């Protein structure tokens, strides 16, 4: 039995137990899609639903995305992988969900695949962690060793680029954007209702998929996720035109970590860096 | 025609705006390129204001607030400091000149400093030339 199959079995057993004992009203996990390679996010609400749960190497969606869709106080069990658990922590920090209402089913994994390409996801495009940070139950064997050097290594190439070249690079990337907002839909941290881009009073940016509006949308979104992005890489995988959004998010996360000495979603005791301050913050960061 | 920079100044009501007032009442000269908008606190500034200002043709944005520790609301400028530092880093990584955004702490009694900062910043923007990257082309 492969590791994935074992996790699936564990997931089903735990989901059945939690639902039967009435500890939770919904289990957020993965369900059958139109074929093996395309599982879907799935919410099991009854014991009969549990048999639809699947887990395989294509289950890369961040289920923390769906936590905020339930009213506060709903008891939820959620299946999380490494980055997803950080998203859950971040949502707890932001008081979107309460720790006591959650049963976190941790899944340590390695070698997830992207359903779009069928290839193994490069750990450079994600946070590079394999074990969940916070969990109540671990459903598989902990992955030892083998953490990629640093999640920010991939940035070096872009950081040493000339400013003009970098501008050209991003302009080209953002000009591809068709404003489908898949990045926003896939992101566990994008829960504003309405999103700034959907507001018409004030109208923050043009809604047409053209250069100025795209630039405004993406730059502001990066800003809104500063110090909150947990680097799951879902935005770039959801993107139909393959904009490497993860690069920018990583860069902002790196800067925030350097300036404020705190990475997003590592402890439920922390506060998100931009709604916090220290008197001893240096003015140097403004230079 | 020579290039005259358009600079948006966003000034906090309690310190920088009053400082600008002082610069005026003491008849200090500073370049006329600055258009000042008054906000109640530097933490009122949504980073989108800055992005939008650049899109609508500002060549530079100068943000003024109280000195850290002197905020009228005690902590507003400490939040603003973190936020605007992040804004700067974002502009920089996008390939935009981060020098076009400047944050200064100017208190109500620093009319001199206000005039100096505006003069210096205007000169700096003049050096950088017109801002064309984010500006919406008609």
XYZ file of C-alpha atoms in Angstrom:
425
model
C 0.000 0.000 0.000
C 1.471 3.318 -0.958
C 1.855 6.229 1.409
C -0.955 8.097 -0.320
C -3.354 5.165 -0.064
C -2.535 4.815 3.614
C -3.255 8.494 4.231
C -6.539 8.127 2.354
C -7.543 5.201 4.589
C -6.579 7.144 7.722
C -8.456 10.165 6.466
C -11.602 8.108 5.945
C -11.350 6.419 9.346
C -10.835 9.702 11.161
C -13.566 11.466 9.200
C -16.047 8.693 10.042
C -15.082 8.766 13.704
C -15.304 12.552 13.995
C -18.654 12.710 12.238
C -20.061 9.753 14.170
C -19.063 11.179 17.540
C -20.505 14.518 16.476
C -17.243 16.328 17.142
C -17.465 18.103 13.815
C -20.248 18.940 11.390
C -18.100 18.995 8.297
C -14.856 17.409 7.166
C -12.910 19.365 4.573
C -10.856 17.027 2.441
C -10.502 15.941 -1.177
C -13.111 14.174 -3.254
C -13.363 12.398 -6.582
C -13.132 14.592 -9.626
C -13.847 13.605 -13.213
C -10.831 11.341 -13.166
C -8.034 10.103 -10.916
C -5.746 12.999 -11.775
C -8.231 15.717 -10.987
C -9.501 15.417 -7.436
C -11.685 18.196 -6.113
C -12.033 19.967 -2.805
C -14.735 18.109 -0.937
C -16.797 18.761 2.174
C -18.102 15.591 3.824
C -21.125 16.347 5.959
C -22.513 12.878 6.651
C -20.969 9.494 7.278
C -22.220 8.362 3.875
C -20.183 11.160 2.255
C -16.953 9.851 3.711
C -16.492 7.135 1.103
C -16.132 9.832 -1.566
C -12.978 11.122 0.104
C -9.801 10.455 -1.840
C -6.188 11.345 -1.371
C -3.528 11.021 -4.016
C -0.557 12.938 -5.320
C -2.756 15.404 -7.193
C -4.543 16.639 -4.070
C -2.595 19.871 -3.836
C -5.453 22.294 -3.189
C -5.233 24.362 -0.048
C -8.341 23.428 1.901
C -7.857 26.325 4.320
C -9.491 28.334 1.536
C -12.847 26.863 2.491
C -12.685 27.465 6.249
C -13.927 31.026 5.987
C -17.011 29.949 4.058
C -18.608 28.446 7.150
C -20.161 30.630 9.830
C -18.046 31.299 12.924
C -18.529 28.552 15.460
C -18.987 25.690 12.988
C -17.009 22.672 14.119
C -14.767 21.751 11.221
C -12.236 19.033 10.619
C -9.737 19.939 7.951
C -7.109 17.937 6.108
C -3.949 20.011 5.835
C -0.564 19.612 4.255
C 2.478 21.649 5.297
C 1.625 25.033 3.776
C -2.088 24.558 4.407
C -1.453 24.213 8.131
C 0.341 27.537 8.051
C -2.693 29.029 6.327
C -4.877 27.674 9.129
C -2.553 29.240 11.714
C -2.684 32.527 9.860
C -6.492 32.427 9.796
C -6.503 31.726 13.533
C -4.197 34.713 14.052
C -6.613 36.847 12.089
C -9.524 35.512 14.163
C -11.327 34.172 11.141
C -11.582 30.762 12.787
C -11.121 29.656 16.358
C -8.635 26.982 17.303
C -11.180 25.176 19.502
C -13.576 24.786 16.582
C -11.030 23.005 14.445
C -9.799 19.477 14.254
C -6.667 19.631 12.168
C -5.745 16.439 10.362
C -2.115 16.833 9.379
C -0.763 15.180 6.268
C 2.993 15.026 5.744
C 3.699 14.669 2.060
C 6.417 14.763 -0.467
C 6.130 14.652 -4.235
C 2.730 16.185 -4.876
C 1.907 16.612 -8.536
C 0.329 19.447 -10.418
C -2.865 18.186 -12.091
C -2.419 20.683 -14.904
C 0.971 19.422 -16.029
C 1.146 16.034 -14.326
C 4.622 16.859 -13.087
C 5.910 16.860 -9.535
C 5.569 20.326 -8.023
C 8.925 22.013 -7.699
C 9.475 22.758 -4.018
C 11.010 26.052 -5.127
C 7.548 27.322 -6.015
C 6.182 26.560 -2.540
C 7.295 26.966 1.046
C 9.462 23.857 0.766
C 8.120 22.240 3.931
C 6.855 18.700 4.140
C 5.370 18.370 7.624
C 2.420 20.388 8.877
C 3.269 22.956 11.540
C 0.110 22.578 13.587
C -2.091 19.487 13.770
C -4.180 17.415 16.138
C -3.625 14.134 14.360
C -0.900 13.197 11.965
C -2.238 10.850 9.298
C 1.021 9.624 7.843
C 4.687 9.106 8.516
C 6.541 12.301 9.291
C 8.946 13.224 6.496
C 12.477 13.486 7.816
C 15.276 15.616 6.472
C 15.179 16.801 2.865
C 14.004 20.361 3.309
C 15.015 22.404 0.312
C 17.724 24.913 1.253
C 15.628 28.014 1.634
C 12.250 28.906 0.159
C 13.770 32.172 -1.029
C 16.683 30.785 -3.039
C 14.723 30.974 -6.226
C 14.592 34.768 -5.893
C 18.316 35.375 -6.293
C 18.120 35.374 -10.073
C 15.410 38.037 -10.117
C 16.954 40.155 -7.397
C 20.136 40.659 -9.330
C 18.248 41.573 -12.476
C 18.549 45.141 -13.615
C 15.622 47.284 -12.505
C 14.497 48.006 -16.040
C 14.719 44.342 -16.975
C 12.654 43.424 -13.927
C 10.054 45.995 -14.842
C 9.872 44.585 -18.353
C 9.619 41.074 -16.968
C 6.730 41.862 -14.637
C 4.973 44.042 -17.175
C 5.059 41.211 -19.652
C 3.771 38.780 -17.055
C 0.979 41.025 -15.807
C -0.064 41.921 -19.339
C -0.913 38.249 -19.817
C -3.440 38.446 -16.987
C -7.023 37.910 -18.129
C -8.452 38.982 -14.765
C -10.207 35.700 -14.078
C -9.343 36.164 -10.389
C -8.429 32.497 -10.039
C -5.474 33.568 -7.875
C -7.878 35.289 -5.524
C -10.253 32.330 -5.483
C -7.502 29.836 -4.768
C -5.840 31.894 -2.064
C -6.673 30.932 1.529
C -5.879 34.461 2.691
C -8.062 36.310 0.159
C -11.350 36.450 1.986
C -12.328 40.136 1.768
C -15.900 40.690 0.761
C -16.000 42.670 -1.418
C -12.470 42.540 -2.741
C -11.031 46.018 -3.389
C -11.036 45.312 -7.104
C -14.794 44.699 -7.104
C -15.568 47.993 -5.418
C -16.871 50.820 -7.541
C -16.963 53.516 -4.854
C -14.104 54.249 -4.728
C -13.041 52.627 -7.939
C -9.512 51.554 -7.146
C -8.570 50.272 -10.557
C -9.838 49.638 -14.042
C -11.555 46.332 -14.434
C -10.590 45.747 -18.044
C -7.820 43.177 -18.465
C -5.332 45.783 -19.574
C -1.998 46.904 -18.315
C -2.854 49.645 -15.773
C -5.656 47.758 -14.069
C -3.690 44.512 -14.001
C -0.738 46.254 -12.438
C -2.905 47.868 -9.799
C -4.715 44.627 -9.030
C -1.583 42.562 -8.646
C 0.520 45.112 -6.760
C -2.290 45.778 -4.314
C -2.938 42.093 -3.890
C 0.734 41.516 -3.097
C 0.478 44.266 -0.556
C -2.641 42.829 1.019
C -0.871 39.506 1.380
C 2.325 40.990 2.758
C 3.281 39.142 5.910
C 0.260 36.863 5.465
C 1.136 34.833 2.403
C 2.107 31.356 3.549
C 3.697 30.417 0.282
C 1.524 27.475 -0.748
C 1.888 28.453 -4.390
C -1.793 27.828 -5.141
C -2.159 31.194 -6.922
C 0.447 30.334 -9.525
C -0.938 26.828 -9.998
C -4.466 28.181 -10.375
C -3.367 30.779 -12.910
C -4.556 29.824 -16.406
C -1.878 31.955 -18.061
C 0.959 30.849 -15.763
C 1.996 34.122 -14.208
C 4.706 33.277 -11.636
C 2.864 35.021 -8.810
C 4.711 32.913 -6.257
C 7.913 34.815 -7.043
C 6.476 38.140 -5.999
C 4.783 36.687 -2.954
C 8.025 35.054 -1.909
C 9.891 38.311 -2.308
C 7.386 40.214 -0.175
C 7.419 37.435 2.423
C 11.201 37.517 2.461
C 11.319 41.274 2.951
C 8.731 41.081 5.729
C 10.683 38.343 7.428
C 13.879 40.367 7.211
C 12.289 43.581 8.401
C 10.059 42.222 11.131
C 11.720 38.901 12.051
C 8.570 36.896 11.698
C 7.429 34.441 9.074
C 3.732 34.100 8.321
C 1.725 31.290 9.850
C 4.272 29.716 12.150
C 2.617 30.185 15.550
C -0.916 30.980 16.679
C 0.536 33.325 19.303
C 1.889 35.749 16.677
C 0.081 38.693 15.181
C 0.240 39.365 11.434
C 3.177 41.731 10.960
C 1.294 44.564 9.323
C -1.308 44.870 12.077
C 1.430 44.880 14.657
C 4.364 47.162 15.375
C 7.368 47.477 17.586
C 8.503 50.792 18.957
C 12.054 49.741 18.213
C 11.385 49.165 14.484
C 14.112 51.018 12.667
C 13.498 53.925 10.312
C 16.076 52.285 8.059
C 13.368 50.071 6.618
C 11.918 53.145 4.927
C 15.064 53.882 2.971
C 9.312 72.644 -22.221
C 11.338 71.764 -19.196
C 10.146 69.015 -16.914
C 8.185 70.136 -13.880
C 7.585 67.234 -11.521
C 4.155 66.673 -10.080
C 4.487 65.555 -6.503
C 1.724 64.349 -4.279
C 2.226 65.123 -0.616
C 0.157 63.204 1.868
C 0.507 64.907 5.216
C -0.744 63.992 8.627
C -3.032 66.607 10.145
C -1.254 66.881 13.457
C 2.388 67.130 12.519
C 3.398 67.463 8.897
C 0.404 69.514 7.791
C 0.859 71.869 10.708
C 4.573 71.907 9.932
C 3.729 72.908 6.366
C 1.532 75.623 7.792
C 4.419 76.849 9.876
C 6.659 76.876 6.819
C 4.042 79.077 5.181
C 3.551 81.476 8.059
C 7.286 81.912 8.455
C 7.466 82.728 4.728
C 9.839 79.926 3.860
C 10.275 79.236 0.171
C 9.919 75.748 -1.189
C 9.177 74.428 -4.698
C 5.594 74.647 -5.868
C 5.597 71.124 -7.268
C 4.034 69.678 -4.157
C 0.271 69.173 -3.933
C -0.631 68.443 -0.373
C -3.489 66.244 0.722
C -4.307 66.228 4.402
C -5.152 63.003 6.169
C -5.857 62.590 9.846
C -2.993 60.180 10.394
C -0.219 58.647 8.324
C -1.758 55.249 9.041
C -4.851 56.460 7.157
C -2.852 56.088 3.973
C -3.923 53.083 2.020
C -0.993 51.900 -0.114
C -3.424 51.901 -3.021
C -3.485 55.704 -2.740
C 0.175 55.655 -3.620
C -0.145 53.175 -6.484
C -3.121 55.129 -7.781
C -1.285 58.433 -7.548
C 1.481 57.023 -9.704
C -1.057 55.691 -12.160
C -2.754 59.056 -12.402
C 0.501 60.762 -13.228
C 2.327 61.695 -10.018
C 6.084 61.735 -10.441
C 6.689 61.340 -6.749
C 4.809 60.779 -3.527
C 5.917 62.318 -0.259
C 4.337 60.987 2.876
C 4.661 62.975 6.065
C 3.819 61.872 9.556
C 4.633 62.544 13.167
C 7.903 61.341 14.606
C 7.603 57.800 15.966
C 6.409 58.110 19.528
C 4.768 61.486 18.882
C 1.703 60.276 17.044
C -1.491 62.050 18.008
C -3.104 58.625 18.160
C -0.097 57.119 19.957
C 0.684 54.297 17.543
C -0.648 55.251 14.103
C 2.675 56.124 12.554
C 4.238 52.915 13.856
C 1.753 50.910 11.796
C 2.292 53.268 8.871
C 6.041 52.736 9.071
C 5.722 48.996 8.582
C 3.103 49.367 5.893
C 4.936 51.964 3.834
C 8.214 50.096 4.127
C 6.439 47.130 2.561
C 4.985 49.349 -0.168
C 8.473 50.488 -0.991
C 9.791 46.965 -1.249
C 6.930 45.995 -3.522
C 7.556 48.929 -5.850
C 11.224 48.074 -5.882
C 10.745 44.438 -6.821
C 8.294 45.395 -9.541
C 11.150 47.372 -11.085
C 9.731 50.761 -10.192
C 12.045 53.442 -8.744
C 11.487 53.221 -4.979
C 13.055 56.688 -4.698
C 9.813 58.152 -5.989
C 8.173 57.332 -2.690
C 9.540 59.057 0.350
C 8.403 58.900 3.935
C 9.486 61.617 6.316
C 8.676 62.319 9.912
C 8.118 66.078 10.255
C 6.733 67.525 13.441
C 4.497 70.586 13.799
C 7.438 72.757 14.811
C 9.700 71.719 11.949
C 8.664 74.206 9.277
C 12.286 74.407 8.217
C 12.608 70.690 7.802
C 9.422 70.617 5.745
C 10.778 73.202 3.315
C 14.107 71.410 3.120
C 12.584 68.006 2.510
C 10.314 69.323 -0.230
C 13.195 71.092 -1.938
C 15.405 68.039 -1.721
C 12.728 65.614 -2.860
C 11.743 67.830 -5.792
C 15.349 67.974 -6.902
C 15.594 64.222 -6.607
C 12.473 63.668 -8.707
C 13.721 66.185 -11.245
C 16.811 64.008 -11.576
C 14.783 60.853 -11.999
C 12.764 62.470 -14.772
C 9.117 61.940 -15.671
C 7.468 58.856 -14.253
C 6.187 56.784 -17.151
C 6.129 53.256 -15.816
C 2.908 53.205 -13.860
C 1.287 56.212 -15.500
C -1.778 55.350 -17.512
C -1.085 56.293 -21.119
C -3.990 57.957 -22.835
